[in-house]
Amino acid sequence: MAKQDVSARIEDLLNEYLTGKELEIYNIEYKKEGKYWKLRVYLDKPVGCETEYVDINECEEVTRFLSDKLDEEDFIERSYTLEVSSPGLDRELIKPSDFERFAGREVEVKLYKAIDGNKDFVGTLVGKTAEEVTIEIEEREVGIPTDQISKINLAVIF
């Protein structure tokens, strides 16, 4: 079964189960790493939840459900390792809603090629359009073309 099909089936299995649990799917990865296949399901809290972070008990509950369902339906031909987790403190911003939700937070932006000699920027997320992500660096707004961004993550500040 193709990687996209596996992800779509996993999403179908989980969407109904997650309804009413204050959890949502952040991302699903099914890929080969070295000689092993990994199925990773990342869970998130929807906007407006009392808590911002997924806890280990929620991951464990979803792991049990998904493991049982996958054994029952048996649609993945290869052997694989199942991992269920949260996106973490340094989560990658993927969906448009991520950029709305985390506006005002510090982000780290990595580029494919340098702009003004820099491939890495750290600043406060202002917003995102189809064409660019705007961050504030030292009280100055900087627009970075979206097609130049390889990755944008929340910055972890201690």
Coordinates of N, CA and C in Angstrom, one line a residue:
M1 N 0.9 -1.2 0.0 CA 0.0 0.0 0.0 C 0.9 1.2 0.0
A2 N 0.5 2.2 -0.8 CA 1.3 3.5 -0.9 C 1.3 4.2 0.4
K3 N 2.4 5.0 0.6 CA 2.5 5.8 1.8 C 1.3 6.7 2.0
Q4 N 0.8 7.4 1.0 CA -0.3 8.3 1.1 C -1.5 7.6 1.5
D5 N -1.7 6.3 1.0 CA -2.9 5.5 1.3 C -2.9 5.1 2.8
V6 N -1.7 4.7 3.2 CA -1.6 4.4 4.7 C -1.9 5.5 5.5
S7 N -1.4 6.7 5.2 CA -1.7 7.9 6.0 C -3.2 8.2 6.0
A8 N -3.8 8.1 4.8 CA -5.2 8.4 4.7 C -6.1 7.4 5.5
R9 N -5.7 6.1 5.5 CA -6.4 5.1 6.3 C -6.3 5.4 7.8
I10 N -5.1 5.7 8.2 CA -4.8 6.0 9.6 C -5.7 7.2 10.0
E11 N -5.7 8.2 9.2 CA -6.5 9.4 9.5 C -8.0 9.0 9.6
D12 N -8.5 8.2 8.8 CA -9.9 7.8 8.8 C -10.1 7.0 10.1
L13 N -9.2 6.1 10.5 CA -9.4 5.3 11.7 C -9.4 6.2 13.0
L14 N -8.6 7.2 13.0 CA -8.4 8.1 14.2 C -9.4 9.2 14.3
N15 N -9.9 9.7 13.2 CA -10.8 10.9 13.3 C -12.0 10.6 14.1
E16 N -12.7 9.5 13.9 CA -13.9 9.2 14.7 C -13.5 9.0 16.1
Y17 N -12.4 8.2 16.3 CA -12.0 7.9 17.7 C -11.7 9.2 18.5
L18 N -11.0 10.1 17.9 CA -10.6 11.3 18.6 C -11.7 12.3 18.8
T19 N -12.9 12.2 18.2 CA -14.0 13.1 18.4 C -14.4 13.1 19.9
G20 N -14.4 14.3 20.4 CA -14.8 14.5 21.8 C -13.7 14.3 22.8
K21 N -12.5 14.0 22.3 CA -11.3 13.8 23.2 C -10.4 14.9 23.4
E22 N -10.7 16.1 22.8 CA -9.8 17.3 22.8 C -8.5 16.9 22.3
L23 N -8.5 16.1 21.2 CA -7.2 15.8 20.5 C -7.5 15.8 19.0
E24 N -6.5 16.1 18.2 CA -6.6 16.1 16.8 C -5.3 15.6 16.2
I25 N -5.3 15.2 14.9 CA -4.1 14.8 14.3 C -3.3 16.0 13.8
Y26 N -2.1 16.0 14.2 CA -1.2 17.0 13.8 C -0.5 16.6 12.5
N27 N 0.0 15.4 12.5 CA 0.7 14.9 11.3 C 0.8 13.4 11.4
I28 N 0.9 12.7 10.2 CA 1.1 11.3 10.1 C 2.3 11.1 9.1
E29 N 3.2 10.3 9.6 CA 4.4 10.0 8.7 C 4.5 8.4 8.6
Y30 N 4.6 8.0 7.4 CA 4.9 6.5 7.2 C 6.1 6.5 6.2
K31 N 7.3 6.2 6.8 CA 8.4 6.2 5.9 C 9.5 5.2 6.4
K32 N 10.4 4.9 5.5 CA 11.5 4.0 5.7 C 12.7 4.8 6.3
E33 N 13.2 4.3 7.4 CA 14.4 4.9 8.0 C 15.4 3.8 8.1
G34 N 16.5 3.9 7.3 CA 17.4 2.8 7.2 C 16.7 1.6 6.6
K35 N 16.8 0.5 7.3 CA 16.1 -0.7 6.8 C 14.7 -0.9 7.4
Y36 N 14.3 0.0 8.3 CA 13.0 -0.2 9.0 C 12.0 0.8 8.6
W37 N 10.7 0.4 8.7 CA 9.6 1.3 8.4 C 9.1 1.9 9.7
K38 N 8.7 3.2 9.7 CA 8.2 3.8 10.9 C 6.8 4.4 10.5
L39 N 5.9 4.2 11.4 CA 4.6 4.9 11.3 C 4.5 5.8 12.5
R40 N 4.5 7.1 12.3 CA 4.5 8.0 13.4 C 3.2 8.8 13.3
V41 N 2.5 8.9 14.4 CA 1.3 9.7 14.5 C 1.5 10.8 15.5
Y42 N 1.4 12.0 15.1 CA 1.6 13.1 16.0 C 0.2 13.7 16.4
L43 N -0.1 13.8 17.7 CA -1.3 14.4 18.1 C -1.1 15.8 18.6
D44 N -2.2 16.6 18.6 CA -2.2 17.9 19.0 C -3.5 18.3 19.8
K45 N -3.5 19.4 20.4 CA -4.7 19.9 21.1 C -5.3 20.9 20.1
P46 N -6.6 20.8 20.0 CA -7.3 21.8 19.1 C -7.2 23.2 19.8
V47 N -7.3 24.2 18.9 CA -7.4 25.6 19.4 C -8.5 25.8 20.4
G48 N -8.3 26.4 21.5 CA -9.4 26.7 22.5 C -9.4 25.6 23.6
C49 N -8.5 24.7 23.6 CA -8.5 23.7 24.7 C -8.0 24.3 26.0
E50 N -8.4 23.7 27.1 CA -7.8 24.2 28.4 C -6.3 24.0 28.5
T51 N -5.8 22.9 28.0 CA -4.4 22.6 28.0 C -3.9 22.7 26.6
E52 N -2.6 23.2 26.5 CA -2.0 23.4 25.2 C -1.3 22.2 24.7
Y53 N -0.9 21.3 25.6 CA 0.0 20.2 25.3 C -0.7 18.8 25.5
V54 N -0.3 17.9 24.6 CA -0.8 16.5 24.7 C 0.1 15.8 25.8
D55 N -0.6 15.0 26.7 CA 0.2 14.4 27.7 C 0.5 12.9 27.3
I56 N 1.3 12.3 28.1 CA 1.8 10.9 27.8 C 0.6 9.9 27.9
N57 N -0.3 10.2 28.8 CA -1.5 9.3 29.0 C -2.4 9.3 27.7
E58 N -2.5 10.4 27.1 CA -3.3 10.5 25.9 C -2.6 9.8 24.8
C59 N -1.3 9.9 24.7 CA -0.5 9.2 23.6 C -0.7 7.7 23.8
E60 N -0.6 7.3 25.1 CA -0.7 5.9 25.4 C -2.1 5.3 25.0
E61 N -3.1 6.1 25.3 CA -4.5 5.6 25.0 C -4.7 5.5 23.5
V62 N -4.2 6.5 22.7 CA -4.3 6.4 21.3 C -3.4 5.3 20.7
T63 N -2.3 5.1 21.3 CA -1.4 4.0 20.8 C -2.1 2.6 21.0
R64 N -2.7 2.4 22.1 CA -3.5 1.1 22.3 C -4.6 1.0 21.3
F65 N -5.4 2.0 21.1 CA -6.5 2.0 20.2 C -6.0 1.7 18.8
L66 N -5.0 2.5 18.3 CA -4.5 2.3 17.0 C -3.8 1.0 16.7
S67 N -3.0 0.5 17.7 CA -2.4 -0.7 17.6 C -3.4 -1.9 17.4
D68 N -4.4 -1.9 18.2 CA -5.5 -2.9 18.1 C -6.2 -2.8 16.7
K69 N -6.5 -1.6 16.3 CA -7.2 -1.4 15.0 C -6.3 -1.9 13.8
L70 N -5.0 -1.5 13.9 CA -4.1 -1.9 12.8 C -3.9 -3.4 12.8
D71 N -3.9 -4.1 14.0 CA -3.8 -5.6 14.0 C -5.1 -6.2 13.4
E72 N -6.2 -5.6 13.7 CA -7.5 -6.0 13.2 C -7.7 -5.9 11.7
E73 N -7.3 -4.7 11.2 CA -7.6 -4.4 9.8 C -6.4 -4.9 8.9
D74 N -5.2 -5.0 9.5 CA -4.0 -5.5 8.8 C -3.8 -5.1 7.3
F75 N -3.8 -3.8 7.1 CA -3.7 -3.3 5.7 C -2.3 -2.8 5.4
I76 N -1.4 -2.9 6.3 CA 0.0 -2.5 6.0 C 0.8 -3.8 5.8
E77 N 1.4 -3.9 4.6 CA 2.0 -5.1 4.2 C 3.4 -5.3 4.9
R78 N 4.1 -4.3 5.1 CA 5.4 -4.4 5.7 C 5.4 -4.4 7.3
S79 N 6.4 -4.9 7.9 CA 6.5 -4.7 9.3 C 7.0 -3.3 9.6
Y80 N 6.5 -2.7 10.7 CA 6.8 -1.3 11.0 C 6.8 -1.1 12.5
T81 N 7.3 0.0 12.9 CA 7.2 0.4 14.3 C 6.2 1.6 14.4
L82 N 5.2 1.5 15.4 CA 4.3 2.5 15.6 C 4.7 3.4 16.7
E83 N 4.7 4.7 16.5 CA 5.0 5.7 17.5 C 3.9 6.7 17.5
V84 N 3.4 7.0 18.7 CA 2.4 8.1 18.8 C 2.9 9.1 19.8
S85 N 3.0 10.4 19.4 CA 3.5 11.4 20.3 C 2.9 12.8 19.9
S86 N 3.4 13.8 20.6 CA 3.0 15.1 20.4 C 4.1 15.8 19.5
P87 N 3.8 16.9 18.9 CA 4.8 17.6 18.0 C 5.9 18.1 18.8
G88 N 5.8 18.3 20.1 CA 6.9 18.8 21.0 C 6.9 20.3 21.1
L89 N 7.7 20.8 22.0 CA 7.8 22.2 22.2 C 8.3 23.0 21.0
D90 N 9.2 22.3 20.2 CA 9.8 23.0 19.0 C 9.0 22.5 17.8
R91 N 7.8 22.4 17.9 CA 6.9 21.9 16.7 C 7.2 22.7 15.5
E92 N 7.1 21.9 14.4 CA 7.2 22.6 13.1 C 5.8 23.1 12.8
L93 N 5.8 24.3 12.2 CA 4.5 24.9 11.8 C 4.2 24.5 10.4
I94 N 3.1 23.8 10.2 CA 2.7 23.1 9.0 C 1.4 23.7 8.4
K95 N 0.4 23.6 9.2 CA -0.9 24.0 8.7 C -1.1 25.6 8.8
P96 N -2.0 26.1 8.0 CA -2.3 27.6 8.1 C -2.8 27.9 9.5
S97 N -3.5 27.0 10.2 CA -4.0 27.3 11.5 C -2.8 27.4 12.5
D98 N -1.7 26.7 12.2 CA -0.5 26.8 13.1 C 0.0 28.2 13.1
F99 N 0.0 28.9 12.0 CA 0.5 30.2 11.9 C -0.4 31.2 12.6
E100 N -1.7 31.0 12.6 CA -2.6 31.8 13.3 C -2.5 31.6 14.8
R101 N -2.5 30.3 15.2 CA -2.4 30.0 16.6 C -1.2 30.5 17.3
F102 N 0.0 30.4 16.6 CA 1.2 30.8 17.3 C 1.8 32.2 16.9
A103 N 0.9 33.0 16.3 CA 1.3 34.4 16.0 C 1.7 35.0 17.4
G104 N 2.8 35.8 17.4 CA 3.2 36.4 18.6 C 4.3 35.6 19.3
R105 N 4.5 34.4 18.9 CA 5.5 33.5 19.5 C 6.8 33.6 18.7
E106 N 7.9 33.2 19.4 CA 9.2 33.2 18.8 C 9.3 32.0 17.9
V107 N 9.9 32.2 16.7 CA 10.0 31.1 15.7 C 11.5 31.1 15.2
E108 N 11.9 29.9 14.7 CA 13.2 29.7 14.0 C 12.8 29.4 12.6
V109 N 13.4 30.1 11.6 CA 13.1 29.9 10.2 C 14.4 29.5 9.6
K110 N 14.3 28.4 8.8 CA 15.5 27.9 8.1 C 15.1 27.9 6.6
L111 N 16.1 28.5 5.8 CA 15.9 28.7 4.4 C 16.7 27.7 3.5
Y112 N 16.2 27.5 2.3 CA 16.9 26.7 1.3 C 18.2 27.3 0.9
K113 N 18.1 28.6 0.7 CA 19.3 29.4 0.3 C 19.3 30.8 1.0
A114 N 20.4 31.3 1.2 CA 20.6 32.5 2.0 C 19.9 33.7 1.4
I115 N 19.4 34.6 2.3 CA 18.9 35.9 2.0 C 19.8 36.8 2.8
D116 N 20.4 37.8 2.2 CA 21.4 38.7 2.8 C 22.4 38.0 3.7
G117 N 22.9 36.8 3.1 CA 23.9 36.1 3.8 C 23.5 35.2 4.9
N118 N 22.1 35.1 5.2 CA 21.6 34.3 6.3 C 20.7 33.2 5.8
K119 N 20.8 32.0 6.4 CA 19.9 30.9 6.1 C 19.0 30.6 7.3
D120 N 19.3 31.2 8.4 CA 18.6 31.0 9.7 C 18.2 32.3 10.2
F121 N 16.9 32.4 10.6 CA 16.3 33.6 11.2 C 15.6 33.2 12.5
V122 N 15.6 34.1 13.5 CA 14.8 33.9 14.7 C 14.1 35.2 14.9
G123 N 12.8 35.1 15.1 CA 12.0 36.3 15.4 C 10.6 36.0 15.9
T124 N 9.8 37.0 16.1 CA 8.4 36.8 16.5 C 7.5 36.7 15.3
L125 N 6.8 35.6 15.3 CA 5.9 35.3 14.2 C 4.8 36.4 14.1
V126 N 4.6 37.1 13.0 CA 3.6 38.1 12.8 C 2.4 37.4 12.1
G127 N 2.7 36.7 11.0 CA 1.6 36.1 10.2 C 2.2 35.4 8.9
K128 N 1.2 34.9 8.2 CA 1.6 34.1 7.0 C 0.5 34.4 5.9
T129 N 1.0 34.6 4.7 CA 0.1 34.7 3.5 C 0.6 33.5 2.6
A130 N -0.1 33.4 1.5 CA 0.4 32.4 0.5 C 1.8 32.7 0.0
E131 N 2.2 33.9 0.0 CA 3.5 34.3 -0.6 C 4.6 34.4 0.4
E132 N 4.3 34.8 1.7 CA 5.4 35.0 2.6 C 5.0 34.8 4.1
V133 N 6.0 34.6 4.9 CA 5.8 34.5 6.3 C 6.5 35.8 6.8
T134 N 5.8 36.5 7.7 CA 6.3 37.7 8.3 C 6.7 37.5 9.7
I135 N 8.0 37.8 10.0 CA 8.4 37.8 11.4 C 9.0 39.1 11.8
E136 N 9.0 39.4 13.1 CA 9.6 40.6 13.6 C 11.0 40.3 14.2
I137 N 12.0 41.0 13.7 CA 13.3 40.9 14.2 C 13.8 42.3 14.6
E138 N 14.1 42.4 15.9 CA 14.6 43.7 16.4 C 13.7 44.8 16.0
E139 N 12.4 44.7 16.3 CA 11.4 45.7 16.0 C 11.2 46.1 14.6
R140 N 11.7 45.2 13.7 CA 11.5 45.4 12.2 C 10.8 44.2 11.6
E141 N 9.8 44.4 10.8 CA 9.1 43.3 10.2 C 9.8 42.8 8.9
V142 N 10.0 41.5 8.8 CA 10.8 41.0 7.7 C 9.8 39.9 7.0
G143 N 9.6 40.1 5.7 CA 8.8 39.1 5.0 C 9.8 38.1 4.3
I144 N 9.5 36.8 4.5 CA 10.3 35.8 3.9 C 9.4 35.0 3.0
P145 N 9.8 34.9 1.7 CA 9.0 34.2 0.7 C 8.8 32.7 1.2
T146 N 7.6 32.2 1.1 CA 7.3 30.9 1.6 C 8.0 29.8 0.8
D147 N 8.3 30.1 -0.5 CA 8.9 29.1 -1.3 C 10.4 29.0 -1.0
Q148 N 10.9 29.9 -0.2 CA 12.4 29.8 0.2 C 12.5 29.1 1.6
I149 N 11.4 28.9 2.3 CA 11.5 28.3 3.7 C 11.5 26.8 3.6
S150 N 12.6 26.2 4.2 CA 12.7 24.8 4.3 C 11.9 24.3 5.5
K151 N 11.9 25.1 6.6 CA 11.3 24.7 7.8 C 11.1 25.8 8.7
I152 N 10.0 25.9 9.5 CA 9.8 26.9 10.5 C 9.2 26.2 11.7
N153 N 9.9 26.4 12.8 CA 9.6 25.8 14.1 C 9.4 26.9 15.2
L154 N 8.6 26.5 16.2 CA 8.6 27.3 17.4 C 9.9 27.3 18.1
A155 N 10.4 28.4 18.5 CA 11.7 28.5 19.2 C 11.5 28.0 20.7
V156 N 12.4 27.3 21.2 CA 12.3 26.8 22.6 C 13.2 27.8 23.4
I157 N 12.5 28.5 24.3 CA 13.1 29.5 25.1 C 13.1 29.1 26.6
F158 N 14.3 29.1 27.2 CA 14.3 28.7 28.6 C 14.7 29.9 29.4

